[in-house]
CSV table of C-alpha atoms and ligand atoms in Angstrom, one decimal:
chain,number,residue,atom,x,y,z
C,304,MET,CA,0.1,-0.3,-0.2
C,305,SER,CA,1.3,3.4,-0.8
C,306,ASP,CA,1.2,6.3,1.7
C,307,ALA,CA,1.0,9.1,-1.0
C,308,ARG,CA,-1.2,11.5,0.6
C,309,LYS,CA,-4.2,12.5,-1.1
C,310,VAL,CA,-6.3,15.3,-2.3
C,311,HIS,CA,-9.4,15.8,-3.4
C,312,ILE,CA,-10.6,19.2,-5.4
C,313,LYS,CA,-14.8,19.6,-5.4
C,314,SER,CA,-14.9,22.4,-8.3
C,315,PHE,CA,-17.7,23.8,-9.0
C,316,GLY,CA,-19.0,26.8,-12.0
C,317,CYS,CA,-17.3,27.4,-15.2
C,318,GLN,CA,-14.4,25.6,-17.2
C,319,MET,CA,-12.1,28.1,-15.6
C,320,ASN,CA,-13.1,26.5,-12.1
C,321,VAL,CA,-11.8,23.1,-13.9
C,322,TYR,CA,-8.9,24.2,-15.6
C,323,ASP,CA,-7.3,25.4,-11.9
C,324,ALA,CA,-8.3,22.1,-10.5
C,325,ARG,CA,-6.3,20.8,-12.9
C,326,ARG,CA,-3.8,22.8,-11.9
C,327,MET,CA,-3.4,22.6,-8.6
C,328,ALA,CA,-3.8,18.9,-8.9
C,329,ASP,CA,-0.4,19.0,-11.2
C,330,THR,CA,0.9,21.1,-8.9
C,331,LEU,CA,0.5,18.9,-5.6
C,332,ALA,CA,1.1,16.0,-8.1
C,333,ARG,CA,4.9,16.9,-7.4
C,334,ASP,CA,5.0,17.1,-3.8
C,335,GLY,CA,3.9,13.8,-3.7
C,336,TYR,CA,-0.4,14.6,-3.7
C,337,VAL,CA,-2.5,11.9,-5.2
C,338,GLU,CA,-6.2,12.9,-6.5
C,339,THR,CA,-9.0,11.3,-5.0
C,340,GLY,CA,-12.3,11.4,-6.1
C,341,ARG,CA,-13.2,10.7,-1.7
C,342,ALA,CA,-13.9,13.7,0.5
C,343,ASP,CA,-13.2,11.1,3.0
C,344,GLU,CA,-10.1,9.6,2.5
C,345,ALA,CA,-8.4,12.8,1.3
C,346,ASP,CA,-5.9,14.7,3.6
C,347,LEU,CA,-6.5,17.6,2.3
C,348,ILE,CA,-9.7,18.6,1.2
C,349,ILE,CA,-10.0,21.5,-1.3
C,350,LEU,CA,-13.4,23.7,-2.0
C,351,ASN,CA,-13.0,25.0,-5.6
C,352,THR,CA,-15.3,27.8,-5.3
C,353,CYS,CA,-17.8,30.0,-7.8
C,354,HIS,CA,-19.4,33.3,-7.1
C,355,ILE,CA,-21.0,33.7,-10.4
C,356,ARG,CA,-24.8,33.5,-9.6
C,357,GLU,CA,-26.9,32.5,-6.2
C,358,LYS,CA,-26.4,31.7,-2.9
C,359,ALA,CA,-22.6,30.9,-3.4
C,360,VAL,CA,-21.0,31.7,-0.4
C,361,GLU,CA,-24.1,29.8,1.5
C,362,LYS,CA,-23.1,27.2,-0.3
C,363,VAL,CA,-19.7,26.8,0.6
C,364,TYR,CA,-20.0,27.5,4.1
C,365,SER,CA,-23.3,24.5,4.3
C,366,GLU,CA,-20.6,22.5,2.2
C,367,LEU,CA,-18.2,23.7,5.1
C,368,GLY,CA,-19.8,22.7,7.8
C,369,ARG,CA,-20.7,19.1,5.9
C,370,LEU,CA,-16.7,18.6,5.7
C,371,ARG,CA,-16.6,19.6,9.2
C,372,ALA,CA,-18.3,16.5,10.7
C,373,MET,CA,-16.4,14.4,8.5
C,374,GLY,CA,-12.9,15.9,9.9
C,375,THR,CA,-13.7,15.0,13.1
C,376,GLU,CA,-14.9,11.4,12.4
C,377,ALA,CA,-11.4,11.7,10.7
C,378,LYS,CA,-9.5,12.9,13.8
C,379,ALA,CA,-11.3,10.4,15.9
C,380,GLN,CA,-9.4,7.6,13.7
C,381,GLY,CA,-6.0,9.6,14.1
C,382,ARG,CA,-6.6,10.9,11.0
C,383,GLU,CA,-5.8,15.2,10.2
C,384,GLN,CA,-7.9,16.5,7.0
C,385,MET,CA,-6.6,20.0,6.3
C,386,ILE,CA,-9.8,21.8,4.7
C,387,ALA,CA,-8.6,25.2,2.0
C,388,VAL,CA,-11.2,27.3,0.1
C,389,ALA,CA,-10.2,28.2,-3.2
C,390,GLY,CA,-12.0,30.0,-6.7
C,391,CYS,CA,-13.5,33.2,-6.4
C,392,VAL,CA,-15.7,33.0,-3.4
C,393,ALA,CA,-12.3,32.4,-1.2
C,394,GLN,CA,-11.2,36.1,-3.6
C,395,ALA,CA,-14.4,37.6,-2.2
C,396,GLU,CA,-14.8,36.4,1.2
C,397,GLY,CA,-10.7,36.3,1.6
C,398,LYS,CA,-10.2,35.9,5.8
C,399,GLU,CA,-14.2,36.3,6.6
C,400,ILE,CA,-14.0,32.6,5.9
C,401,ILE,CA,-11.7,31.2,8.0
C,402,ARG,CA,-13.2,33.5,10.9
C,403,CYS,CA,-16.5,31.9,10.3
C,404,ALA,CA,-15.4,28.3,9.6
C,405,PRO,CA,-12.2,28.1,11.8
C,406,SER,CA,-11.4,24.6,10.5
C,407,VAL,CA,-10.5,26.3,7.2
C,408,ARG,CA,-7.1,26.7,7.1
C,409,LEU,CA,-6.1,27.9,4.0
C,410,VAL,CA,-7.9,30.9,1.6
C,411,VAL,CA,-6.6,31.1,-2.1
C,412,GLY,CA,-7.6,33.5,-4.7
C,413,PRO,CA,-8.1,31.9,-8.5
C,414,GLN,CA,-4.7,34.6,-8.8
C,415,ASN,CA,-2.5,32.4,-6.9
C,416,ILE,CA,-3.1,29.0,-6.9
C,417,HIS,CA,0.7,28.5,-8.4
C,418,ARG,CA,1.6,28.8,-4.5
C,419,ILE,CA,-0.4,26.2,-3.7
C,420,SER,CA,2.4,24.1,-2.9
C,421,GLU,CA,4.1,26.2,-0.5
C,422,LEU,CA,0.9,27.7,0.9
C,423,VAL,CA,-0.3,24.1,1.6
C,424,ALA,CA,3.2,23.4,3.5
C,425,ARG,CA,2.9,27.0,5.7
C,426,ALA,CA,-1.0,25.6,6.8
C,427,ASN,CA,0.4,22.4,7.9
C,428,THR,CA,2.7,23.9,10.3
C,429,GLY,CA,-0.6,25.2,12.1
C,430,GLU,CA,-1.3,28.7,10.9
C,431,ALA,CA,-4.2,30.0,9.2
C,432,VAL,CA,-2.8,31.8,5.2
C,433,VAL,CA,-5.2,33.6,3.2
C,434,ASP,CA,-3.3,34.4,0.1
C,435,THR,CA,-5.8,37.1,-1.9
C,436,GLU,CA,-3.2,39.7,-3.3
C,437,PHE,CA,-3.4,40.3,-7.1
C,438,ALA,CA,-1.0,38.3,-8.9
C,439,VAL,CA,-1.5,37.1,-12.5
C,440,GLU,CA,1.2,37.5,-14.4
C,441,ASP,CA,2.9,35.5,-12.2
C,442,LYS,CA,0.4,32.5,-12.3
C,443,PHE,CA,0.4,32.5,-15.8
C,444,GLU,CA,4.5,32.3,-15.7
C,445,GLN,CA,4.9,30.2,-12.5
C,446,LEU,CA,2.2,27.6,-13.1
C,447,ALA,CA,3.2,24.2,-13.9
C,448,THR,CA,2.8,22.7,-16.6
C,449,PRO,CA,1.6,19.3,-16.6
C,450,LYS,CA,4.5,16.8,-17.3
C,451,PRO,CA,3.1,13.4,-18.5
C,452,GLU,CA,4.6,11.2,-15.7
C,453,VAL,CA,3.2,13.2,-12.6
C,454,THR,CA,-0.4,13.4,-14.8
C,455,ARG,CA,-2.4,11.4,-15.9
C,456,SER,CA,-4.4,11.1,-18.7
C,457,ARG,CA,-6.1,14.1,-19.8
C,458,GLY,CA,-8.3,12.5,-22.4
C,459,ILE,CA,-8.7,13.6,-25.7
C,460,SER,CA,-10.7,17.2,-25.5
C,461,ALA,CA,-8.2,19.3,-22.4
C,462,PHE,CA,-8.8,22.8,-21.4
C,463,VAL,CA,-5.4,25.6,-21.8
C,464,THR,CA,-6.4,28.9,-19.7
C,465,VAL,CA,-5.1,31.4,-22.2
C,466,GLN,CA,-6.3,34.7,-21.1
C,467,GLU,CA,-7.9,35.5,-17.6
C,468,GLY,CA,-10.2,38.7,-16.1
C,469,CYS,CA,-12.3,41.3,-17.3
C,470,ASP,CA,-12.2,44.3,-17.9
C,471,LYS,CA,-15.3,45.7,-19.6
C,472,PHE,CA,-17.6,45.3,-16.1
C,473,CYS,CA,-21.1,44.4,-17.1
C,474,THR,CA,-23.1,46.0,-14.3
C,475,PHE,CA,-24.2,41.9,-13.3
C,476,CYS,CA,-20.7,40.7,-13.0
C,477,VAL,CA,-18.4,39.7,-10.2
C,478,VAL,CA,-15.8,38.3,-12.6
C,479,PRO,CA,-13.7,41.9,-12.9
C,480,TYR,CA,-13.4,41.5,-9.2
C,481,THR,CA,-12.8,37.9,-8.5
C,482,ARG,CA,-10.1,37.8,-11.3
C,483,GLY,CA,-9.1,41.2,-11.8
C,484,ASN,CA,-8.2,42.9,-14.9
C,485,GLU,CA,-7.8,41.2,-18.2
C,486,THR,CA,-4.3,39.4,-18.3
C,487,SER,CA,-2.9,37.2,-21.6
C,488,ARG,CA,-0.3,34.2,-21.0
C,489,SER,CA,2.2,33.9,-23.4
C,490,VAL,CA,2.4,32.4,-26.7
C,491,GLN,CA,5.6,30.1,-25.5
C,492,ARG,CA,3.5,29.1,-22.3
C,493,ILE,CA,1.0,28.0,-24.5
C,494,LEU,CA,2.7,25.8,-27.0
C,495,GLU,CA,4.2,24.6,-24.1
C,496,GLU,CA,1.1,23.4,-22.2
C,497,THR,CA,-0.2,22.3,-25.8
C,498,GLU,CA,2.8,20.4,-26.7
C,499,SER,CA,3.4,18.5,-23.4
C,500,LEU,CA,-1.3,17.9,-23.3
C,501,LEU,CA,-0.3,16.5,-27.0
C,502,ALA,CA,2.0,14.5,-25.9
C,503,GLN,CA,-0.4,12.7,-23.2
C,504,GLY,CA,-3.0,11.2,-25.7
C,505,VAL,CA,-4.8,15.3,-25.9
C,506,ARG,CA,-6.1,16.2,-29.7
C,507,GLU,CA,-8.8,19.4,-29.1
C,508,ILE,CA,-7.8,21.8,-27.0
C,509,THR,CA,-10.0,24.5,-25.8
C,510,LEU,CA,-8.6,28.0,-25.4
C,511,LEU,CA,-10.2,29.3,-22.2
C,512,GLY,CA,-10.3,33.3,-21.1
C,513,GLN,CA,-13.5,35.2,-19.5
C,514,ASN,CA,-13.1,37.2,-22.4
C,515,VAL,CA,-11.0,35.5,-24.7
C,516,ASN,CA,-11.1,37.1,-28.1
C,517,ALA,CA,-9.4,40.2,-26.2
C,518,TYR,CA,-6.7,38.0,-26.0
C,519,HIS,CA,-3.4,40.2,-26.6
C,520,GLY,CA,-0.1,37.7,-25.2
C,521,ARG,CA,3.0,38.4,-25.7
C,522,GLY,CA,3.9,36.5,-29.6
C,523,LEU,CA,7.4,34.3,-29.8
C,524,ASP,CA,8.4,37.9,-32.4
C,525,GLY,CA,8.4,39.5,-29.0
C,526,ARG,CA,5.1,41.3,-30.3
C,527,ASP,CA,1.6,41.1,-28.7
C,528,TRP,CA,-0.3,38.4,-30.3
C,529,THR,CA,-3.7,38.2,-30.9
C,530,LEU,CA,-6.2,35.4,-30.6
C,531,PRO,CA,-6.3,34.7,-34.4
C,532,ASP,CA,-2.7,35.0,-34.3
C,533,LEU,CA,-2.6,32.3,-31.7
C,534,ILE,CA,-4.9,29.9,-33.6
C,535,ALA,CA,-3.4,30.5,-36.7
C,536,ARG,CA,0.3,28.9,-35.2
C,537,LEU,CA,-1.5,26.6,-32.8
C,538,ALA,CA,-3.0,25.0,-35.9
C,539,GLU,CA,0.2,23.8,-37.7
C,540,ILE,CA,0.9,21.3,-34.5
C,541,PRO,CA,0.0,18.3,-36.7
C,542,GLU,CA,-0.8,16.1,-33.4
C,543,LEU,CA,-3.9,18.8,-32.4
C,544,TYR,CA,-6.7,18.3,-34.9
C,545,ARG,CA,-9.5,20.5,-32.9
C,546,ILE,CA,-9.7,24.2,-31.9
C,547,ARG,CA,-12.4,25.9,-30.2
C,548,TYR,CA,-12.2,29.1,-27.9
C,549,MET,CA,-14.8,30.2,-25.1
C,550,THR,CA,-16.1,32.7,-24.1
C,551,SER,CA,-16.2,35.2,-26.3
C,552,HIS,CA,-17.4,39.2,-26.5
C,553,PRO,CA,-19.4,40.6,-28.9
C,554,ARG,CA,-17.2,43.6,-29.2
C,555,ASP,CA,-14.0,41.6,-29.5
C,556,MET,CA,-14.9,40.1,-33.0
C,557,THR,CA,-12.8,41.1,-35.0
C,558,ASP,CA,-12.7,40.5,-38.7
C,559,ALA,CA,-9.2,38.6,-38.2
C,560,LEU,CA,-10.9,36.4,-35.9
C,561,ILE,CA,-14.1,36.1,-38.3
C,562,GLU,CA,-11.7,35.0,-41.4
C,563,ALA,CA,-10.1,32.7,-39.4
C,564,HIS,CA,-13.4,31.0,-39.0
C,565,ARG,CA,-13.0,30.5,-42.7
C,566,ASP,CA,-9.8,29.8,-43.4
C,567,ILE,CA,-8.4,27.6,-40.5
C,568,ASP,CA,-10.3,24.3,-40.6
C,569,LYS,CA,-8.6,22.8,-37.1
C,570,LEU,CA,-11.6,25.9,-35.9
C,571,MET,CA,-14.1,24.4,-35.1
C,572,PRO,CA,-17.7,26.2,-36.6
C,573,PHE,CA,-19.1,26.8,-33.1
C,574,LEU,CA,-18.9,29.7,-31.1
C,575,HIS,CA,-19.8,30.5,-28.3
C,576,LEU,CA,-20.8,34.4,-27.6
C,577,PRO,CA,-22.8,35.5,-24.9
C,578,VAL,CA,-25.6,38.6,-25.6
C,579,GLN,CA,-27.1,38.2,-22.8
C,580,SER,CA,-30.6,40.4,-23.6
C,581,GLY,CA,-32.3,41.2,-26.6
C,582,SER,CA,-33.5,44.1,-25.5
C,583,ASP,CA,-31.1,47.8,-26.7
C,584,ARG,CA,-32.2,49.3,-23.1
C,585,ILE,CA,-31.2,46.4,-20.8
C,586,LEU,CA,-28.2,45.8,-22.8
C,587,SER,CA,-27.4,49.6,-22.1
C,588,GLU,CA,-28.3,49.0,-18.6
C,589,MET,CA,-26.0,46.0,-18.1
C,590,ASN,CA,-23.1,47.7,-19.6
C,591,ARG,CA,-23.1,45.1,-22.8
C,592,LYS,CA,-20.7,47.7,-25.1
C,593,HIS,CA,-23.2,46.5,-28.4
C,594,THR,CA,-26.6,46.5,-29.3
C,595,ARG,CA,-28.8,44.3,-29.9
C,596,ALA,CA,-27.9,45.3,-34.4
C,597,GLU,CA,-24.3,44.9,-33.5
C,598,TYR,CA,-24.9,41.6,-32.1
C,599,LEU,CA,-27.1,40.6,-35.3
C,600,GLN,CA,-24.5,41.7,-37.5
C,601,ILE,CA,-21.9,39.9,-35.9
C,602,VAL,CA,-24.0,36.8,-36.4
C,603,GLU,CA,-24.0,37.9,-40.3
C,604,ARG,CA,-20.8,38.0,-40.5
C,605,VAL,CA,-19.6,34.8,-39.1
C,606,ARG,CA,-22.0,33.2,-41.2
C,607,LYS,CA,-21.0,34.7,-43.9
C,608,ALA,CA,-17.2,33.2,-43.3
C,609,ARG,CA,-18.5,30.2,-42.3
C,610,PRO,CA,-22.2,29.6,-43.1
C,611,ASP,CA,-22.5,26.1,-41.2
C,612,ILE,CA,-21.7,27.6,-38.3
C,613,ALA,CA,-23.6,26.6,-34.7
C,614,PHE,CA,-24.2,29.7,-32.2
C,615,SER,CA,-24.7,29.9,-28.8
C,616,SER,CA,-25.2,32.0,-26.1
C,617,ASP,CA,-25.5,33.4,-22.5
C,618,PHE,CA,-29.0,34.5,-21.7
C,619,ILE,CA,-30.2,36.6,-18.2
C,620,VAL,CA,-33.7,37.0,-17.4
C,621,GLY,CA,-34.9,39.1,-15.1
C,622,PHE,CA,-32.1,42.1,-15.1
C,623,PRO,CA,-33.0,44.6,-12.9
C,624,GLY,CA,-35.9,47.0,-14.5
C,625,GLU,CA,-36.1,44.0,-17.5
C,626,THR,CA,-40.0,44.7,-18.7
C,627,GLU,CA,-42.5,42.1,-20.7
C,628,GLN,CA,-41.8,44.0,-24.3
C,629,ASP,CA,-37.7,43.7,-23.1
C,630,PHE,CA,-38.3,40.2,-21.9
C,631,GLU,CA,-40.3,39.9,-25.8
C,632,ASP,CA,-37.1,41.5,-27.7
C,633,THR,CA,-35.1,38.5,-25.9
C,634,LEU,CA,-37.2,35.9,-27.6
C,635,ALA,CA,-37.0,37.4,-30.8
C,636,LEU,CA,-33.4,38.3,-30.8
C,637,ALA,CA,-33.5,33.8,-30.5
C,638,ARG,CA,-35.7,33.4,-33.2
C,639,GLU,CA,-34.0,35.7,-35.7
C,640,VAL,CA,-30.5,33.9,-34.9
C,641,GLN,CA,-31.6,29.7,-34.3
C,642,PHE,CA,-29.3,28.6,-31.5
C,643,ALA,CA,-27.7,25.3,-31.2
C,644,GLN,CA,-27.3,25.5,-27.2
C,645,CYS,CA,-27.5,27.8,-25.0
C,646,PHE,CA,-27.2,28.9,-21.6
C,647,THR,CA,-30.1,30.7,-19.4
C,648,PHE,CA,-30.0,32.7,-15.9
C,649,LYS,CA,-32.1,34.1,-13.5
C,650,TYR,CA,-30.8,37.4,-13.0
C,651,SER,CA,-29.2,37.0,-9.2
C,652,PRO,CA,-28.1,39.9,-7.6
C,653,ARG,CA,-24.2,39.9,-6.7
C,654,PRO,CA,-22.9,41.7,-3.5
C,655,GLY,CA,-20.6,44.8,-4.7
C,656,THR,CA,-21.8,45.1,-8.8
C,657,PRO,CA,-23.8,48.1,-9.5
C,658,ALA,CA,-26.7,46.3,-10.8
C,659,ALA,CA,-27.4,44.8,-7.3
C,660,VAL,CA,-28.6,48.0,-6.2
C,661,LEU,CA,-30.8,49.0,-8.9
C,662,SER,CA,-34.1,49.6,-7.3
C,663,GLU,CA,-36.0,47.7,-9.3
C,664,GLN,CA,-36.0,44.3,-9.1
C,665,VAL,CA,-37.5,41.5,-11.4
C,666,SER,CA,-40.0,39.2,-8.6
C,667,GLU,CA,-38.9,36.1,-8.6
C,668,GLU,CA,-42.2,34.9,-10.2
C,669,SER,CA,-41.5,36.4,-13.2
C,670,LYS,CA,-37.7,35.7,-13.7
C,671,THR,CA,-38.8,31.9,-13.5
C,672,ALA,CA,-41.8,32.3,-15.6
C,673,ARG,CA,-39.7,33.8,-18.4
C,674,LEU,CA,-36.8,31.5,-17.7
C,675,TYR,CA,-39.5,28.9,-18.3
C,676,ARG,CA,-40.6,30.4,-21.7
C,677,LEU,CA,-37.3,31.4,-23.1
C,678,GLN,CA,-35.9,27.7,-22.1
C,679,ALA,CA,-38.7,25.9,-24.1
C,680,LEU,CA,-37.1,28.0,-27.3
C,681,ILE,CA,-33.9,27.2,-26.7
C,682,GLU,CA,-34.8,23.9,-26.2
C,683,ALA,CA,-37.2,23.8,-29.6
C,684,GLN,CA,-34.4,25.2,-31.0
C,685,GLN,CA,-31.7,22.8,-29.9
C,686,ARG,CA,-33.5,19.9,-30.8
C,687,ALA,CA,-34.2,21.7,-34.8
C,688,PHE,CA,-30.8,22.0,-35.0
C,689,ASN,CA,-30.1,18.1,-34.0
C,690,LEU,CA,-33.0,16.7,-35.9
C,691,ALA,CA,-31.1,18.8,-38.9
C,692,CYS,CA,-28.3,16.7,-38.2
C,693,VAL,CA,-30.4,14.0,-38.7
C,694,GLY,CA,-29.1,11.7,-42.4
C,695,ARG,CA,-26.0,13.4,-42.7
C,696,GLU,CA,-22.1,12.8,-42.2
C,697,PHE,CA,-19.6,14.4,-39.6
C,698,ASP,CA,-16.2,13.9,-39.2
C,699,VAL,CA,-16.7,13.0,-35.3
C,700,LEU,CA,-13.1,12.8,-32.9
C,701,PHE,CA,-13.9,10.0,-30.9
C,702,GLU,CA,-13.3,10.6,-26.9
C,703,LYS,CA,-14.0,7.4,-24.6
C,704,PRO,CA,-15.9,4.6,-24.3
C,705,GLY,CA,-19.6,4.7,-24.1
C,706,ARG,CA,-21.9,3.3,-22.1
C,707,HIS,CA,-22.9,-0.2,-23.0
C,708,PRO,CA,-20.2,-2.1,-24.0
C,709,GLY,CA,-18.7,-1.7,-27.2
C,710,GLN,CA,-19.8,2.2,-27.8
C,711,ILE,CA,-17.4,5.1,-28.2
C,712,VAL,CA,-18.6,8.3,-27.6
C,713,GLY,CA,-17.3,11.3,-29.6
C,714,ARG,CA,-18.4,14.7,-31.1
C,715,THR,CA,-19.4,16.9,-34.5
C,716,PRO,CA,-17.6,19.7,-35.1
C,717,TYR,CA,-20.6,21.5,-33.6
C,718,LEU,CA,-19.9,19.6,-30.5
C,719,GLN,CA,-22.9,17.1,-30.0
C,720,PRO,CA,-22.2,13.7,-28.9
C,721,VAL,CA,-22.7,11.1,-31.3
C,722,PRO,CA,-22.6,7.6,-29.7
C,723,VAL,CA,-21.6,4.3,-32.7
C,724,TYR,CA,-20.5,1.0,-32.1
C,725,ALA,CA,-16.6,0.6,-33.1
C,726,PRO,CA,-13.0,-0.5,-31.7
C,727,GLN,CA,-11.9,1.2,-29.1
C,728,SER,CA,-8.6,1.9,-31.0
C,729,LEU,CA,-10.8,5.0,-32.8
C,730,ILE,CA,-10.5,6.7,-29.3
C,731,GLY,CA,-8.5,9.3,-30.0
C,732,SER,CA,-9.4,10.1,-34.0
C,733,VAL,CA,-11.1,11.2,-36.4
C,734,ALA,CA,-14.2,9.6,-38.2
C,735,ARG,CA,-16.7,9.7,-40.3
C,736,ALA,CA,-19.8,8.9,-38.8
C,737,ARG,CA,-23.1,9.0,-40.4
C,738,VAL,CA,-26.5,10.7,-37.9
C,739,ASN,CA,-29.6,8.0,-38.1
C,740,GLU,CA,-31.6,9.1,-35.9
C,741,LEU,CA,-32.8,11.7,-33.0
C,742,THR,CA,-33.7,9.9,-29.6
C,743,GLY,CA,-34.5,11.9,-26.9
C,744,TYR,CA,-31.7,14.9,-26.7
C,745,SER,CA,-29.2,11.9,-28.4
C,746,LEU,CA,-27.4,11.8,-31.8
C,747,VAL,CA,-27.2,8.1,-32.7
C,748,GLY,CA,-24.6,7.1,-35.1
C,749,GLU,CA,-23.1,4.5,-37.1
C,750,ILE,CA,-19.4,5.2,-38.7
C,751,VAL,CA,-18.9,4.8,-42.2
C,752,ALA,CA,-15.5,5.1,-42.5
C,753,ASP,CA,-12.5,5.8,-40.1
C,754,ALA,CA,-10.1,7.8,-40.1
C,755,ASP,CA,-7.3,5.5,-41.7
C,756,SER,CA,-9.6,4.7,-44.7
C,757,GLN,CA,-9.7,0.9,-43.0
C,758,SER,CA,-12.2,-1.0,-44.8
C,759,ARG,CA,-16.0,0.6,-44.6
C,760,GLN,CA,-17.3,-0.8,-41.5
C,761,SER,CA,-21.3,-0.7,-40.0
C,762,PHE,CA,-21.6,0.1,-36.7
C,763,THR,CA,-24.8,0.2,-35.1
C,764,ALA,CA,-25.9,2.4,-32.3
C,765,GLU,CA,-28.0,3.3,-29.6
C,766,ALA,CA,-28.7,6.4,-27.9
C,767,SER,CA,-27.1,7.7,-24.7
C,768,ALA,CA,-27.6,11.2,-22.6
C,769,PHE,CA,-25.2,13.2,-22.9
C,770,ALA,CA,-22.4,11.9,-20.7
G,1772,LIG,N1,-26.2,36.2,-12.3
G,1772,LIG,C1,-27.3,35.4,-13.7
G,1772,LIG,N2,-25.8,35.2,-14.3
G,1772,LIG,C2,-25.1,35.7,-14.1
G,1772,LIG,N3,-24.3,35.2,-15.3
G,1772,LIG,C3,-23.2,36.4,-15.4
G,1772,LIG,N4,-23.3,37.2,-13.3
G,1772,LIG,C4,-24.5,37.1,-13.5
G,1772,LIG,C5,-25.8,37.3,-12.2
G,1772,LIG,N5,-25.5,38.3,-11.3
G,1772,LIG,C6,-24.3,34.7,-16.1
G,1772,LIG,C7,-24.3,35.5,-17.3
G,1772,LIG,C8,-22.3,35.3,-17.8
G,1772,LIG,C9,-22.5,33.4,-17.6
G,1772,LIG,C10,-21.2,33.1,-17.2
G,1772,LIG,O1,-23.1,33.7,-16.1
G,1772,LIG,O2,-25.2,34.9,-18.6
G,1772,LIG,O3,-22.2,35.2,-19.4
G,1773,LIG,FE1,-18.7,39.3,-16.8
G,1773,LIG,FE2,-18.9,40.3,-18.9
G,1773,LIG,FE3,-16.7,40.2,-18.0
G,1773,LIG,FE4,-18.4,38.5,-18.9
G,1773,LIG,S1,-17.6,40.1,-20.1
G,1773,LIG,S2,-16.7,38.0,-17.6
G,1773,LIG,S3,-20.4,39.5,-18.3
G,1773,LIG,S4,-17.8,41.5,-16.9
């Protein structure tokens, strides 16, 4: 039996948190920590928190209550468990967390996770440690590049953070306060991390940033590179098959980025472009810095460059002052664009943001009713998009075994999962699959020719919901 120390990381919220959790695990692996999926057997438990919506702080404290009970049990068995809080609630609450939940020994903000080893070591001496000072450049320079020998396989599709923080200050959003100013990572560092992931078998990367299309990192020639420059360089790497990016702001959809969708085959035809609202009055109150017409023009320009592109978006319903007419404008915008999928949220006041103190808060009942109406429309659009795929063939990048024996699952360029019956050896490669039907929300496919053009085989497949 190994006596390695164990770390359990529970992540809430966005992909950036998922990424940060991976990087904390990588860094701690160098100190001999092995990851475990079970909190009860861990020596170190990290809650990687999210502050973007709804009762985030309450959720963290109730989770901490549960962990304290578990820690007491562990102690009775002679084991010490250390509890750490990371992520955006850590940033927002700081030492308040230790005051309210003394069982927490470490509070670390999202900009400081590269120091996790040193902070854990300090907390292990018994000192309660709080590190929430912004130091994003340090983080990007010092984050451990995952080494194949210390990290487990990252699967076929992985995230790489290229930009963090935000200077847009939408009036509903905490990100500029918790993740700080917009900062970009250097191209060199991004390439190093990508190469390391590719060596572990990764074949698709999603470039992450709160405002990813505002990317302006130091390029290989010493000048600042934009997101399309970075994508073009990454596309030159033969082992990398697919490139995606999220989340984009409409204001930063430059001509060069739109042209990249036309010119770079490896850049997938899928664009997550949050609009939040379809009403100009609300967009202005939100400080979104774009109008409804401007958003629609961008959609049109992107579609012209890449006619098959699929759009996805984020919507907030019930922003303060939103009237029935404003909400109708949102529905009308969604009808005009025809999204492939969307995330829909009820507005939730975030402490410290300008919208939280606006007087005309919308009632909970109206928010709920509007959310349902918008969701029904988006679901119908998603279904129409999926139905339109039936009978067509797609390049599918196979990522993992499916639910049923003999099955594997991959994704179309438009991010839809497709299960097929095919050999496991296809995992990690792109193969042509025909979509035969749609059951529930799932496409059902069969291979028509594999990546190496081996003999044509036909496998039937059964539906399987999103894993
Ligand atoms: N209330 C509801 N939704 C929010 N989002 C951000 N802040 C809030 C809030 N206060 C949503 C936005 C954003 C997504 C990541 O979360 O739609 O694009
Ligand atoms: Fe938040 Fe707006 Fe920045 Fe997106 S663009 S992270 S919604 S402030």
